[in-house]
Amino acid sequence: MHSADTPQQAPTTRAADPATRAAASAREAGPAHEAAPAHEAGPGPSARDTPGSPQGGRAPLHGRPRPPASGPARPGAPSLARRIDRATIINRAKLWLEAQVPYSMSEYWTDGYRQDCSGYVSMAWNLGTNEWTGSLDTFATKITKEELLPGDMLLFHNPADPNKGSHVVLFGGWVDETHTHYIAYEQTPPVTRRLATPYGYWNNAAKYVPYRFNGVTGGILPGDSVPPAQQPTVTFPGASKFGPGADNKYVAELGRMLIDRGALRFYPNGPSTKWSEADRQATEAFQLAQGWTGADADGIPGPDTWRLLVQHQGADIVPTGRTTPPPPPPAPRPGPAGVPAYPGPRAFRPGQSHLAIVAMGRQLVRKGFGKYYTAGPGQTWTEADRRNVEAFQRAQGWRGAMADGYPGPETWRRLFA
């Protein structure tokens, strides 16, 4: 259950210890509320202590001088929206995700953008300013749910009381064909996160309005014809689709899956339909992370590489600066009456690996709630795990946030009872 496990989050700063940040549950934390700016100036020394303006106002990027009030329109004004394609928007969003930027309503990241939810969208859209939830809609056009594409935003601004609920997220694509959950990129305590989220959000769902940035250069571009969150081609398309000279949709599909497994550093401009050295190096890095060597790690995807990527199984690519894959996750500790101890909500997040996920999956199968598994439960959290858990929760009579597919302590207790 989602609501039962929401921890109280302490304020996080850029200097916070990474281990402390990692110990907090990014999924269970609710969005920070953003309030109306009291003035057009950026946050002053007392901004963080002023209840009426916990969010900075519209301002130039941190460190850039503000143009005179009587001067020309400042960079990033709606009429001067910079042109940007969807792949670039998502790749910019992933930069903060990889850096695990701490949430702050008064601090600025090294790129000059404020570390709150509206600053994050301003950064991803490459606006020349830091905007807030009351101004982002002036850079965009309202659209329908059916028109949503990666790089659009879902915005809730509460003009009556901006302190109450106002929040904005980037749309990363639909989780599946039901369009009940989508991938949300958002800046929320403690750090930037990417999470399967119920439409339009965990709370105040009906108040989230979809918008499209006026500077976006059209729909999904060639080489990005499948939204990032859609399921990739399940069947391996064959070795002839990859390698020097290859130019087809499967190469772009491979790139998107590799980026989701830690290969963003190989794709500064996003994936392409044309095979490149970046594809070979990223594929090799993924194969090496599985412990493969020699011909098994030649950088050309085979059936086993494709299967692990499609099913989101195996080890992720080792981050820069590390030479060995991370140690295997700990097994769940035994609890009362032989029931495995609940490992906490952090274990059940997209891409997370934990032996508790295997134990949970096997128990779901035993109880008749494993129909979404196509290859059996694994130790990496997938959409199949979430849908099976959701089915189990609904069988308990739960609805809404109590049946979101993410196991809380009560779901865990009933599952192993």
PDB file of C-alpha atoms in Angstrom, residues 235-251 254 273-275 300-303 306:
ATOM      1  CA  THR A 235      11.331 -11.417 -29.606  1.00  0.00           C
ATOM      2  CA  PHE A 236      15.007 -10.957 -30.495  1.00  0.00           C
ATOM      3  CA  PRO A 237      14.983  -9.451 -34.022  1.00  0.00           C
ATOM      4  CA  GLY A 238      18.165 -11.232 -35.095  1.00  0.00           C
ATOM      5  CA  ALA A 239      21.879 -10.441 -35.141  1.00  0.00           C
ATOM      6  CA  SER A 240      21.631  -8.963 -38.649  1.00  0.00           C
ATOM      7  CA  LYS A 241      19.787  -5.955 -37.221  1.00  0.00           C
ATOM      8  CA  PHE A 242      22.878  -4.826 -35.276  1.00  0.00           C
ATOM      9  CA  GLY A 243      26.479  -3.944 -36.052  1.00  0.00           C
ATOM     10  CA  PRO A 244      28.266  -1.585 -38.468  1.00  0.00           C
ATOM     11  CA  GLY A 245      25.977  -0.305 -41.206  1.00  0.00           C
ATOM     12  CA  ALA A 246      22.730  -1.258 -39.445  1.00  0.00           C
ATOM     13  CA  ASP A 247      19.987   1.387 -39.595  1.00  0.00           C
ATOM     14  CA  ASN A 248      16.595   0.313 -38.223  1.00  0.00           C
ATOM     15  CA  LYS A 249      14.176   0.797 -35.345  1.00  0.00           C
ATOM     16  CA  TYR A 250      15.695  -2.064 -33.316  1.00  0.00           C
ATOM     17  CA  VAL A 251      18.969  -0.169 -32.906  1.00  0.00           C
ATOM     18  CA  LEU A 254      18.335  -1.221 -27.974  1.00  0.00           C
ATOM     19  CA  THR A 273      18.326   4.154 -35.586  1.00  0.00           C
ATOM     20  CA  LYS A 274      21.873   4.130 -36.999  1.00  0.00           C
ATOM     21  CA  TRP A 275      24.325   1.764 -35.339  1.00  0.00           C
ATOM     22  CA  ILE A 300      26.832  -7.044 -30.289  1.00  0.00           C
ATOM     23  CA  PRO A 301      23.478  -8.022 -28.732  1.00  0.00           C
ATOM     24  CA  GLY A 302      22.426 -11.639 -28.942  1.00  0.00           C
ATOM     25  CA  PRO A 303      19.272 -13.392 -27.704  1.00  0.00           C
ATOM     26  CA  TRP A 306      18.072  -8.872 -25.573  1.00  0.00           C
TER      27      TRP A 306
END
